[in-house]
Amino acid sequence: MTETVHDPRTSSGGTDGDHYAHIVARPDDEPSASAYVTKARVLGMEIEALCGYRWIPSRDPERHPVCPQCKALLEAAP
């Protein structure tokens, strides 16, 4: 299952990451994508968006548009 979790912050890869809110896939060992992002934020872990962009979550994702590449990949998923 993939959930939309937006949180822009830059590291490397993918699109121009810090200008977008990205979508991450829920890891199998996490109850939700939101829980995964929260855990990453608290522990300072780097996570990867569907588009390949990597960052450590820290900003309010509601202030940014959804990454078009992440959105296209989510819509194309079976």
PDB file of N, CA, C and O in Angstrom:
ATOM      1  N   MET A   1       0.832  -1.171   0.000  1.00  0.00           N
ATOM      2  CA  MET A   1       0.000   0.000   0.000  1.00  0.00           C
ATOM      3  C   MET A   1       0.884   1.244   0.000  1.00  0.00           C
ATOM      4  O   MET A   1       1.869   1.318   0.700  1.00  0.00           O
ATOM      5  N   THR A   2       0.534   2.233  -0.770  1.00  0.00           N
ATOM      6  CA  THR A   2       1.267   3.491  -0.811  1.00  0.00           C
ATOM      7  C   THR A   2       0.361   4.600  -0.330  1.00  0.00           C
ATOM      8  O   THR A   2      -0.780   4.698  -0.745  1.00  0.00           O
ATOM      9  N   GLU A   3       0.880   5.409   0.573  1.00  0.00           N
ATOM     10  CA  GLU A   3       0.130   6.534   1.097  1.00  0.00           C
ATOM     11  C   GLU A   3       0.838   7.817   0.706  1.00  0.00           C
ATOM     12  O   GLU A   3       2.034   7.821   0.488  1.00  0.00           O
ATOM     13  N   THR A   4       0.101   8.890   0.619  1.00  0.00           N
ATOM     14  CA  THR A   4       0.693  10.176   0.320  1.00  0.00           C
ATOM     15  C   THR A   4       1.162  10.822   1.599  1.00  0.00           C
ATOM     16  O   THR A   4       0.375  11.081   2.497  1.00  0.00           O
ATOM     17  N   VAL A   5       2.445  11.042   1.679  1.00  0.00           N
ATOM     18  CA  VAL A   5       3.026  11.752   2.800  1.00  0.00           C
ATOM     19  C   VAL A   5       3.949  12.787   2.206  1.00  0.00           C
ATOM     20  O   VAL A   5       4.886  12.463   1.503  1.00  0.00           O
ATOM     21  N   HIS A   6       3.660  14.037   2.467  1.00  0.00           N
ATOM     22  CA  HIS A   6       4.427  15.125   1.894  1.00  0.00           C
ATOM     23  C   HIS A   6       5.385  15.658   2.935  1.00  0.00           C
ATOM     24  O   HIS A   6       4.988  15.914   4.054  1.00  0.00           O
ATOM     25  N   ASP A   7       6.630  15.859   2.549  1.00  0.00           N
ATOM     26  CA  ASP A   7       7.579  16.488   3.447  1.00  0.00           C
ATOM     27  C   ASP A   7       8.830  16.847   2.670  1.00  0.00           C
ATOM     28  O   ASP A   7       9.658  15.993   2.420  1.00  0.00           O
ATOM     29  N   PRO A   8       8.939  18.097   2.250  1.00  0.00           N
ATOM     30  CA  PRO A   8      10.094  18.472   1.463  1.00  0.00           C
ATOM     31  C   PRO A   8      11.320  18.801   2.310  1.00  0.00           C
ATOM     32  O   PRO A   8      11.227  19.483   3.304  1.00  0.00           O
ATOM     33  N   ARG A   9      12.454  18.298   1.927  1.00  0.00           N
ATOM     34  CA  ARG A   9      13.742  18.641   2.513  1.00  0.00           C
ATOM     35  C   ARG A   9      14.776  17.974   1.635  1.00  0.00           C
ATOM     36  O   ARG A   9      14.583  16.875   1.177  1.00  0.00           O
ATOM     37  N   THR A  10      15.859  18.607   1.384  1.00  0.00           N
ATOM     38  CA  THR A  10      16.750  18.086   0.382  1.00  0.00           C
ATOM     39  C   THR A  10      17.902  17.256   0.886  1.00  0.00           C
ATOM     40  O   THR A  10      18.353  17.435   1.991  1.00  0.00           O
ATOM     41  N   SER A  11      18.326  16.383   0.051  1.00  0.00           N
ATOM     42  CA  SER A  11      19.516  15.585   0.261  1.00  0.00           C
ATOM     43  C   SER A  11      20.115  15.337  -1.114  1.00  0.00           C
ATOM     44  O   SER A  11      21.087  15.966  -1.477  1.00  0.00           O
ATOM     45  N   SER A  12      19.507  14.456  -1.894  1.00  0.00           N
ATOM     46  CA  SER A  12      19.981  14.227  -3.257  1.00  0.00           C
ATOM     47  C   SER A  12      18.990  13.360  -4.007  1.00  0.00           C
ATOM     48  O   SER A  12      18.118  12.746  -3.427  1.00  0.00           O
ATOM     49  N   GLY A  13      19.142  13.320  -5.317  1.00  0.00           N
ATOM     50  CA  GLY A  13      18.350  12.434  -6.162  1.00  0.00           C
ATOM     51  C   GLY A  13      17.018  13.007  -6.551  1.00  0.00           C
ATOM     52  O   GLY A  13      16.584  14.031  -6.062  1.00  0.00           O
ATOM     53  N   GLY A  14      16.364  12.351  -7.483  1.00  0.00           N
ATOM     54  CA  GLY A  14      15.012  12.715  -7.887  1.00  0.00           C
ATOM     55  C   GLY A  14      14.879  14.113  -8.449  1.00  0.00           C
ATOM     56  O   GLY A  14      15.769  14.649  -9.079  1.00  0.00           O
ATOM     57  N   THR A  15      13.744  14.703  -8.199  1.00  0.00           N
ATOM     58  CA  THR A  15      13.413  16.027  -8.719  1.00  0.00           C
ATOM     59  C   THR A  15      14.015  17.118  -7.847  1.00  0.00           C
ATOM     60  O   THR A  15      14.712  16.846  -6.895  1.00  0.00           O
ATOM     61  N   ASP A  16      13.694  18.346  -8.151  1.00  0.00           N
ATOM     62  CA  ASP A  16      14.157  19.487  -7.359  1.00  0.00           C
ATOM     63  C   ASP A  16      13.433  19.445  -6.025  1.00  0.00           C
ATOM     64  O   ASP A  16      12.512  20.205  -5.765  1.00  0.00           O
ATOM     65  N   GLY A  17      13.843  18.552  -5.166  1.00  0.00           N
ATOM     66  CA  GLY A  17      13.135  18.141  -3.974  1.00  0.00           C
ATOM     67  C   GLY A  17      12.653  19.171  -2.999  1.00  0.00           C
ATOM     68  O   GLY A  17      11.564  19.052  -2.473  1.00  0.00           O
ATOM     69  N   ASP A  18      13.434  20.184  -2.701  1.00  0.00           N
ATOM     70  CA  ASP A  18      13.003  21.095  -1.651  1.00  0.00           C
ATOM     71  C   ASP A  18      11.882  22.023  -2.097  1.00  0.00           C
ATOM     72  O   ASP A  18      11.356  22.779  -1.314  1.00  0.00           O
ATOM     73  N   HIS A  19      11.464  21.920  -3.341  1.00  0.00           N
ATOM     74  CA  HIS A  19      10.358  22.745  -3.838  1.00  0.00           C
ATOM     75  C   HIS A  19       9.055  21.966  -3.904  1.00  0.00           C
ATOM     76  O   HIS A  19       8.035  22.512  -4.290  1.00  0.00           O
ATOM     77  N   TYR A  20       9.113  20.689  -3.559  1.00  0.00           N
ATOM     78  CA  TYR A  20       7.937  19.827  -3.657  1.00  0.00           C
ATOM     79  C   TYR A  20       7.703  19.041  -2.375  1.00  0.00           C
ATOM     80  O   TYR A  20       8.617  18.799  -1.603  1.00  0.00           O
ATOM     81  N   ALA A  21       6.468  18.616  -2.207  1.00  0.00           N
ATOM     82  CA  ALA A  21       6.113  17.634  -1.192  1.00  0.00           C
ATOM     83  C   ALA A  21       6.149  16.282  -1.896  1.00  0.00           C
ATOM     84  O   ALA A  21       5.589  16.134  -2.976  1.00  0.00           O
ATOM     85  N   HIS A  22       6.825  15.328  -1.307  1.00  0.00           N
ATOM     86  CA  HIS A  22       7.038  14.041  -1.962  1.00  0.00           C
ATOM     87  C   HIS A  22       6.159  12.941  -1.391  1.00  0.00           C
ATOM     88  O   HIS A  22       5.636  13.043  -0.283  1.00  0.00           O
ATOM     89  N   ILE A  23       6.031  11.864  -2.143  1.00  0.00           N
ATOM     90  CA  ILE A  23       5.243  10.703  -1.749  1.00  0.00           C
ATOM     91  C   ILE A  23       6.211   9.565  -1.449  1.00  0.00           C
ATOM     92  O   ILE A  23       7.126   9.300  -2.228  1.00  0.00           O
ATOM     93  N   VAL A  24       6.020   8.926  -0.303  1.00  0.00           N
ATOM     94  CA  VAL A  24       6.856   7.780   0.067  1.00  0.00           C
ATOM     95  C   VAL A  24       5.996   6.532   0.156  1.00  0.00           C
ATOM     96  O   VAL A  24       4.810   6.602   0.470  1.00  0.00           O
ATOM     97  N   ALA A  25       6.597   5.403  -0.120  1.00  0.00           N
ATOM     98  CA  ALA A  25       5.910   4.121   0.010  1.00  0.00           C
ATOM     99  C   ALA A  25       6.029   3.644   1.453  1.00  0.00           C
ATOM    100  O   ALA A  25       7.038   3.894   2.121  1.00  0.00           O
ATOM    101  N   ARG A  26       5.015   2.972   1.919  1.00  0.00           N
ATOM    102  CA  ARG A  26       5.033   2.417   3.269  1.00  0.00           C
ATOM    103  C   ARG A  26       5.910   1.170   3.280  1.00  0.00           C
ATOM    104  O   ARG A  26       5.670   0.215   2.547  1.00  0.00           O
ATOM    105  N   PRO A  27       6.957   1.160   4.100  1.00  0.00           N
ATOM    106  CA  PRO A  27       7.751  -0.068   4.227  1.00  0.00           C
ATOM    107  C   PRO A  27       6.896  -1.176   4.841  1.00  0.00           C
ATOM    108  O   PRO A  27       5.978  -0.908   5.613  1.00  0.00           O
ATOM    109  N   ASP A  28       7.197  -2.417   4.512  1.00  0.00           N
ATOM    110  CA  ASP A  28       6.420  -3.553   5.002  1.00  0.00           C
ATOM    111  C   ASP A  28       6.388  -3.638   6.532  1.00  0.00           C
ATOM    112  O   ASP A  28       5.421  -4.115   7.104  1.00  0.00           O
ATOM    113  N   ASP A  29       7.451  -3.183   7.177  1.00  0.00           N
ATOM    114  CA  ASP A  29       7.523  -3.296   8.629  1.00  0.00           C
ATOM    115  C   ASP A  29       6.960  -2.080   9.379  1.00  0.00           C
ATOM    116  O   ASP A  29       7.082  -1.983  10.585  1.00  0.00           O
ATOM    117  N   GLU A  30       6.331  -1.159   8.670  1.00  0.00           N
ATOM    118  CA  GLU A  30       5.744   0.022   9.292  1.00  0.00           C
ATOM    119  C   GLU A  30       4.219  -0.025   9.147  1.00  0.00           C
ATOM    120  O   GLU A  30       3.699  -0.482   8.133  1.00  0.00           O
ATOM    121  N   PRO A  31       3.474   0.462  10.145  1.00  0.00           N
ATOM    122  CA  PRO A  31       2.014   0.434  10.083  1.00  0.00           C
ATOM    123  C   PRO A  31       1.434   1.380   9.028  1.00  0.00           C
ATOM    124  O   PRO A  31       0.366   1.124   8.491  1.00  0.00           O
ATOM    125  N   SER A  32       2.138   2.483   8.741  1.00  0.00           N
ATOM    126  CA  SER A  32       1.668   3.439   7.742  1.00  0.00           C
ATOM    127  C   SER A  32       2.839   4.274   7.250  1.00  0.00           C
ATOM    128  O   SER A  32       3.886   4.349   7.907  1.00  0.00           O
ATOM    129  N   ALA A  33       2.658   4.917   6.101  1.00  0.00           N
ATOM    130  CA  ALA A  33       3.697   5.808   5.578  1.00  0.00           C
ATOM    131  C   ALA A  33       3.879   6.992   6.519  1.00  0.00           C
ATOM    132  O   ALA A  33       4.992   7.472   6.732  1.00  0.00           O
ATOM    133  N   SER A  34       2.781   7.450   7.090  1.00  0.00           N
ATOM    134  CA  SER A  34       2.846   8.570   8.025  1.00  0.00           C
ATOM    135  C   SER A  34       3.687   8.213   9.254  1.00  0.00           C
ATOM    136  O   SER A  34       4.495   9.016   9.723  1.00  0.00           O
ATOM    137  N   ALA A  35       3.498   7.017   9.778  1.00  0.00           N
ATOM    138  CA  ALA A  35       4.289   6.563  10.927  1.00  0.00           C
ATOM    139  C   ALA A  35       5.761   6.463  10.552  1.00  0.00           C
ATOM    140  O   ALA A  35       6.644   6.816  11.344  1.00  0.00           O
ATOM    141  N   TYR A  36       6.030   6.013   9.348  1.00  0.00           N
ATOM    142  CA  TYR A  36       7.399   5.901   8.848  1.00  0.00           C
ATOM    143  C   TYR A  36       8.066   7.272   8.769  1.00  0.00           C
ATOM    144  O   TYR A  36       9.201   7.467   9.225  1.00  0.00           O
ATOM    145  N   VAL A  37       7.351   8.263   8.248  1.00  0.00           N
ATOM    146  CA  VAL A  37       7.903   9.615   8.131  1.00  0.00           C
ATOM    147  C   VAL A  37       8.094  10.233   9.518  1.00  0.00           C
ATOM    148  O   VAL A  37       9.111  10.881   9.776  1.00  0.00           O
ATOM    149  N   THR A  38       7.155  10.005  10.415  1.00  0.00           N
ATOM    150  CA  THR A  38       7.288  10.517  11.776  1.00  0.00           C
ATOM    151  C   THR A  38       8.515   9.911  12.460  1.00  0.00           C
ATOM    152  O   THR A  38       9.294  10.609  13.109  1.00  0.00           O
ATOM    153  N   LYS A  39       8.687   8.614  12.312  1.00  0.00           N
ATOM    154  CA  LYS A  39       9.854   7.931  12.879  1.00  0.00           C
ATOM    155  C   LYS A  39      11.139   8.517  12.300  1.00  0.00           C
ATOM    156  O   LYS A  39      12.100   8.787  13.034  1.00  0.00           O
ATOM    157  N   ALA A  40      11.158   8.743  10.991  1.00  0.00           N
ATOM    158  CA  ALA A  40      12.335   9.318  10.339  1.00  0.00           C
ATOM    159  C   ALA A  40      12.613  10.726  10.857  1.00  0.00           C
ATOM    160  O   ALA A  40      13.763  11.109  11.072  1.00  0.00           O
ATOM    161  N   ARG A  41      11.557  11.490  11.063  1.00  0.00           N
ATOM    162  CA  ARG A  41      11.709  12.863  11.574  1.00  0.00           C
ATOM    163  C   ARG A  41      12.311  12.836  12.975  1.00  0.00           C
ATOM    164  O   ARG A  41      13.231  13.579  13.284  1.00  0.00           O
ATOM    165  N   VAL A  42      11.789  11.970  13.843  1.00  0.00           N
ATOM    166  CA  VAL A  42      12.250  11.900  15.227  1.00  0.00           C
ATOM    167  C   VAL A  42      13.687  11.381  15.309  1.00  0.00           C
ATOM    168  O   VAL A  42      14.508  11.909  16.066  1.00  0.00           O
ATOM    169  N   LEU A  43      13.996  10.361  14.524  1.00  0.00           N
ATOM    170  CA  LEU A  43      15.320   9.743  14.580  1.00  0.00           C
ATOM    171  C   LEU A  43      16.342  10.392  13.647  1.00  0.00           C
ATOM    172  O   LEU A  43      17.518  10.033  13.667  1.00  0.00           O
ATOM    173  N   GLY A  44      15.890  11.317  12.802  1.00  0.00           N
ATOM    174  CA  GLY A  44      16.804  11.962  11.861  1.00  0.00           C
ATOM    175  C   GLY A  44      17.237  11.045  10.733  1.00  0.00           C
ATOM    176  O   GLY A  44      18.336  11.180  10.202  1.00  0.00           O
ATOM    177  N   MET A  45      16.361  10.110  10.361  1.00  0.00           N
ATOM    178  CA  MET A  45      16.667   9.147   9.294  1.00  0.00           C
ATOM    179  C   MET A  45      16.350   9.733   7.923  1.00  0.00           C
ATOM    180  O   MET A  45      15.355  10.437   7.762  1.00  0.00           O
ATOM    181  N   GLU A  46      17.165   9.422   6.956  1.00  0.00           N
ATOM    182  CA  GLU A  46      16.902   9.827   5.578  1.00  0.00           C
ATOM    183  C   GLU A  46      15.921   8.829   4.960  1.00  0.00           C
ATOM    184  O   GLU A  46      16.046   7.621   5.170  1.00  0.00           O
ATOM    185  N   ILE A  47      14.940   9.353   4.227  1.00  0.00           N
ATOM    186  CA  ILE A  47      13.981   8.493   3.537  1.00  0.00           C
ATOM    187  C   ILE A  47      13.994   8.813   2.054  1.00  0.00           C
ATOM    188  O   ILE A  47      14.548   9.828   1.629  1.00  0.00           O
ATOM    189  N   GLU A  48      13.382   7.934   1.262  1.00  0.00           N
ATOM    190  CA  GLU A  48      13.382   8.100  -0.190  1.00  0.00           C
ATOM    191  C   GLU A  48      11.964   8.175  -0.733  1.00  0.00           C
ATOM    192  O   GLU A  48      11.107   7.369  -0.391  1.00  0.00           O
ATOM    193  N   ALA A  49      11.750   9.171  -1.592  1.00  0.00           N
ATOM    194  CA  ALA A  49      10.458   9.347  -2.251  1.00  0.00           C
ATOM    195  C   ALA A  49      10.351   8.397  -3.438  1.00  0.00           C
ATOM    196  O   ALA A  49      11.349   7.820  -3.888  1.00  0.00           O
ATOM    197  N   LEU A  50       9.151   8.257  -3.967  1.00  0.00           N
ATOM    198  CA  LEU A  50       8.941   7.412  -5.143  1.00  0.00           C
ATOM    199  C   LEU A  50       9.827   7.840  -6.308  1.00  0.00           C
ATOM    200  O   LEU A  50      10.289   7.011  -7.085  1.00  0.00           O
ATOM    201  N   CYS A  51      10.080   9.146  -6.417  1.00  0.00           N
ATOM    202  CA  CYS A  51      10.879   9.675  -7.527  1.00  0.00           C
ATOM    203  C   CYS A  51      12.374   9.479  -7.329  1.00  0.00           C
ATOM    204  O   CYS A  51      13.165   9.767  -8.217  1.00  0.00           O
ATOM    205  N   GLY A  52      12.793   9.007  -6.170  1.00  0.00           N
ATOM    206  CA  GLY A  52      14.208   8.807  -5.886  1.00  0.00           C
ATOM    207  C   GLY A  52      14.833   9.901  -5.042  1.00  0.00           C
ATOM    208  O   GLY A  52      15.972   9.788  -4.611  1.00  0.00           O
ATOM    209  N   TYR A  53      14.097  10.960  -4.790  1.00  0.00           N
ATOM    210  CA  TYR A  53      14.598  12.058  -3.969  1.00  0.00           C
ATOM    211  C   TYR A  53      14.761  11.583  -2.531  1.00  0.00           C
ATOM    212  O   TYR A  53      13.898  10.898  -1.998  1.00  0.00           O
ATOM    213  N   ARG A  54      15.888  11.923  -1.915  1.00  0.00           N
ATOM    214  CA  ARG A  54      16.173  11.505  -0.538  1.00  0.00           C
ATOM    215  C   ARG A  54      16.291  12.735   0.352  1.00  0.00           C
ATOM    216  O   ARG A  54      16.888  13.726  -0.042  1.00  0.00           O
ATOM    217  N   TRP A  55      15.713  12.634   1.561  1.00  0.00           N
ATOM    218  CA  TRP A  55      15.763  13.755   2.497  1.00  0.00           C
ATOM    219  C   TRP A  55      15.476  13.288   3.911  1.00  0.00           C
ATOM    220  O   TRP A  55      15.014  12.183   4.139  1.00  0.00           O
ATOM    221  N   ILE A  56      15.773  14.157   4.864  1.00  0.00           N
ATOM    222  CA  ILE A  56      15.422  13.930   6.262  1.00  0.00           C
ATOM    223  C   ILE A  56      14.213  14.821   6.539  1.00  0.00           C
ATOM    224  O   ILE A  56      14.304  16.041   6.432  1.00  0.00           O
ATOM    225  N   PRO A  57      13.063  14.247   6.846  1.00  0.00           N
ATOM    226  CA  PRO A  57      11.846  15.026   7.040  1.00  0.00           C
ATOM    227  C   PRO A  57      11.990  16.063   8.155  1.00  0.00           C
ATOM    228  O   PRO A  57      12.517  15.755   9.219  1.00  0.00           O
ATOM    229  N   SER A  58      11.511  17.277   7.866  1.00  0.00           N
ATOM    230  CA  SER A  58      11.542  18.306   8.902  1.00  0.00           C
ATOM    231  C   SER A  58      10.580  19.464   8.643  1.00  0.00           C
ATOM    232  O   SER A  58      10.306  20.228   9.559  1.00  0.00           O
ATOM    233  N   ARG A  59      10.064  19.619   7.455  1.00  0.00           N
ATOM    234  CA  ARG A  59       9.230  20.781   7.138  1.00  0.00           C
ATOM    235  C   ARG A  59       7.770  20.402   6.947  1.00  0.00           C
ATOM    236  O   ARG A  59       7.443  19.245   6.727  1.00  0.00           O
ATOM    237  N   ASP A  60       6.917  21.423   6.990  1.00  0.00           N
ATOM    238  CA  ASP A  60       5.487  21.233   6.788  1.00  0.00           C
ATOM    239  C   ASP A  60       5.211  20.999   5.298  1.00  0.00           C
ATOM    240  O   ASP A  60       5.403  21.900   4.486  1.00  0.00           O
ATOM    241  N   PRO A  61       4.767  19.819   4.918  1.00  0.00           N
ATOM    242  CA  PRO A  61       4.554  19.506   3.509  1.00  0.00           C
ATOM    243  C   PRO A  61       3.370  20.231   2.876  1.00  0.00           C
ATOM    244  O   PRO A  61       3.283  20.345   1.669  1.00  0.00           O
ATOM    245  N   GLU A  62       2.464  20.714   3.701  1.00  0.00           N
ATOM    246  CA  GLU A  62       1.271  21.375   3.175  1.00  0.00           C
ATOM    247  C   GLU A  62       1.589  22.691   2.467  1.00  0.00           C
ATOM    248  O   GLU A  62       0.759  23.231   1.759  1.00  0.00           O
ATOM    249  N   ARG A  63       2.782  23.188   2.638  1.00  0.00           N
ATOM    250  CA  ARG A  63       3.186  24.465   2.026  1.00  0.00           C
ATOM    251  C   ARG A  63       3.767  24.306   0.625  1.00  0.00           C
ATOM    252  O   ARG A  63       4.195  25.281   0.031  1.00  0.00           O
ATOM    253  N   HIS A  64       3.799  23.083   0.124  1.00  0.00           N
ATOM    254  CA  HIS A  64       4.434  22.815  -1.159  1.00  0.00           C
ATOM    255  C   HIS A  64       3.533  21.977  -2.061  1.00  0.00           C
ATOM    256  O   HIS A  64       2.774  21.148  -1.570  1.00  0.00           O
ATOM    257  N   PRO A  65       3.652  22.145  -3.368  1.00  0.00           N
ATOM    258  CA  PRO A  65       2.879  21.298  -4.282  1.00  0.00           C
ATOM    259  C   PRO A  65       3.458  19.878  -4.300  1.00  0.00           C
ATOM    260  O   PRO A  65       4.633  19.674  -3.994  1.00  0.00           O
ATOM    261  N   VAL A  66       2.620  18.917  -4.648  1.00  0.00           N
ATOM    262  CA  VAL A  66       3.063  17.523  -4.736  1.00  0.00           C
ATOM    263  C   VAL A  66       4.028  17.376  -5.908  1.00  0.00           C
ATOM    264  O   VAL A  66       3.812  17.932  -6.987  1.00  0.00           O
ATOM    265  N   CYS A  67       5.078  16.634  -5.694  1.00  0.00           N
ATOM    266  CA  CYS A  67       6.076  16.360  -6.727  1.00  0.00           C
ATOM    267  C   CYS A  67       5.386  15.712  -7.929  1.00  0.00           C
ATOM    268  O   CYS A  67       4.734  14.674  -7.784  1.00  0.00           O
ATOM    269  N   PRO A  68       5.498  16.301  -9.120  1.00  0.00           N
ATOM    270  CA  PRO A  68       4.824  15.724 -10.285  1.00  0.00           C
ATOM    271  C   PRO A  68       5.340  14.337 -10.650  1.00  0.00           C
ATOM    272  O   PRO A  68       4.576  13.485 -11.099  1.00  0.00           O
ATOM    273  N   GLN A  69       6.609  14.086 -10.432  1.00  0.00           N
ATOM    274  CA  GLN A  69       7.167  12.772 -10.750  1.00  0.00           C
ATOM    275  C   GLN A  69       6.638  11.715  -9.776  1.00  0.00           C
ATOM    276  O   GLN A  69       6.258  10.621 -10.192  1.00  0.00           O
ATOM    277  N   CYS A  70       6.592  12.023  -8.490  1.00  0.00           N
ATOM    278  CA  CYS A  70       6.022  11.095  -7.502  1.00  0.00           C
ATOM    279  C   CYS A  70       4.558  10.807  -7.824  1.00  0.00           C
ATOM    280  O   CYS A  70       4.110   9.662  -7.783  1.00  0.00           O
ATOM    281  N   LYS A  71       3.814  11.861  -8.149  1.00  0.00           N
ATOM    282  CA  LYS A  71       2.390  11.721  -8.455  1.00  0.00           C
ATOM    283  C   LYS A  71       2.178  10.819  -9.673  1.00  0.00           C
ATOM    284  O   LYS A  71       1.321   9.930  -9.659  1.00  0.00           O
ATOM    285  N   ALA A  72       2.971  11.008 -10.715  1.00  0.00           N
ATOM    286  CA  ALA A  72       2.856  10.189 -11.929  1.00  0.00           C
ATOM    287  C   ALA A  72       3.198   8.729 -11.623  1.00  0.00           C
ATOM    288  O   ALA A  72       2.515   7.814 -12.113  1.00  0.00           O
ATOM    289  N   LEU A  73       4.218   8.496 -10.813  1.00  0.00           N
ATOM    290  CA  LEU A  73       4.595   7.135 -10.465  1.00  0.00           C
ATOM    291  C   LEU A  73       3.511   6.451  -9.628  1.00  0.00           C
ATOM    292  O   LEU A  73       3.216   5.273  -9.826  1.00  0.00           O
ATOM    293  N   LEU A  74       2.885   7.200  -8.717  1.00  0.00           N
ATOM    294  CA  LEU A  74       1.800   6.647  -7.907  1.00  0.00           C
ATOM    295  C   LEU A  74       0.601   6.292  -8.773  1.00  0.00           C
ATOM    296  O   LEU A  74       0.007   5.222  -8.621  1.00  0.00           O
ATOM    297  N   GLU A  75       0.260   7.173  -9.700  1.00  0.00           N
ATOM    298  CA  GLU A  75      -0.883   6.915 -10.576  1.00  0.00           C
ATOM    299  C   GLU A  75      -0.637   5.759 -11.535  1.00  0.00           C
ATOM    300  O   GLU A  75      -1.576   5.064 -11.925  1.00  0.00           O
ATOM    301  N   ALA A  76       0.612   5.509 -11.897  1.00  0.00           N
ATOM    302  CA  ALA A  76       0.948   4.429 -12.819  1.00  0.00           C
ATOM    303  C   ALA A  76       1.073   3.083 -12.118  1.00  0.00           C
ATOM    304  O   ALA A  76       1.088   2.038 -12.771  1.00  0.00           O
ATOM    305  N   ALA A  77       1.155   3.090 -10.784  1.00  0.00           N
ATOM    306  CA  ALA A  77       1.308   1.854 -10.030  1.00  0.00           C
ATOM    307  C   ALA A  77       0.049   1.009 -10.125  1.00  0.00           C
ATOM    308  O   ALA A  77      -1.062   1.537 -10.127  1.00  0.00           O
ATOM    309  N   PRO A  78       0.227  -0.320 -10.179  1.00  0.00           N
ATOM    310  CA  PRO A  78      -0.949  -1.212 -10.262  1.00  0.00           C
ATOM    311  C   PRO A  78      -1.752  -1.243  -8.988  1.00  0.00           C
ATOM    312  O   PRO A  78      -1.383  -0.958  -7.939  1.00  0.00           O
TER     313      PRO A  78
END
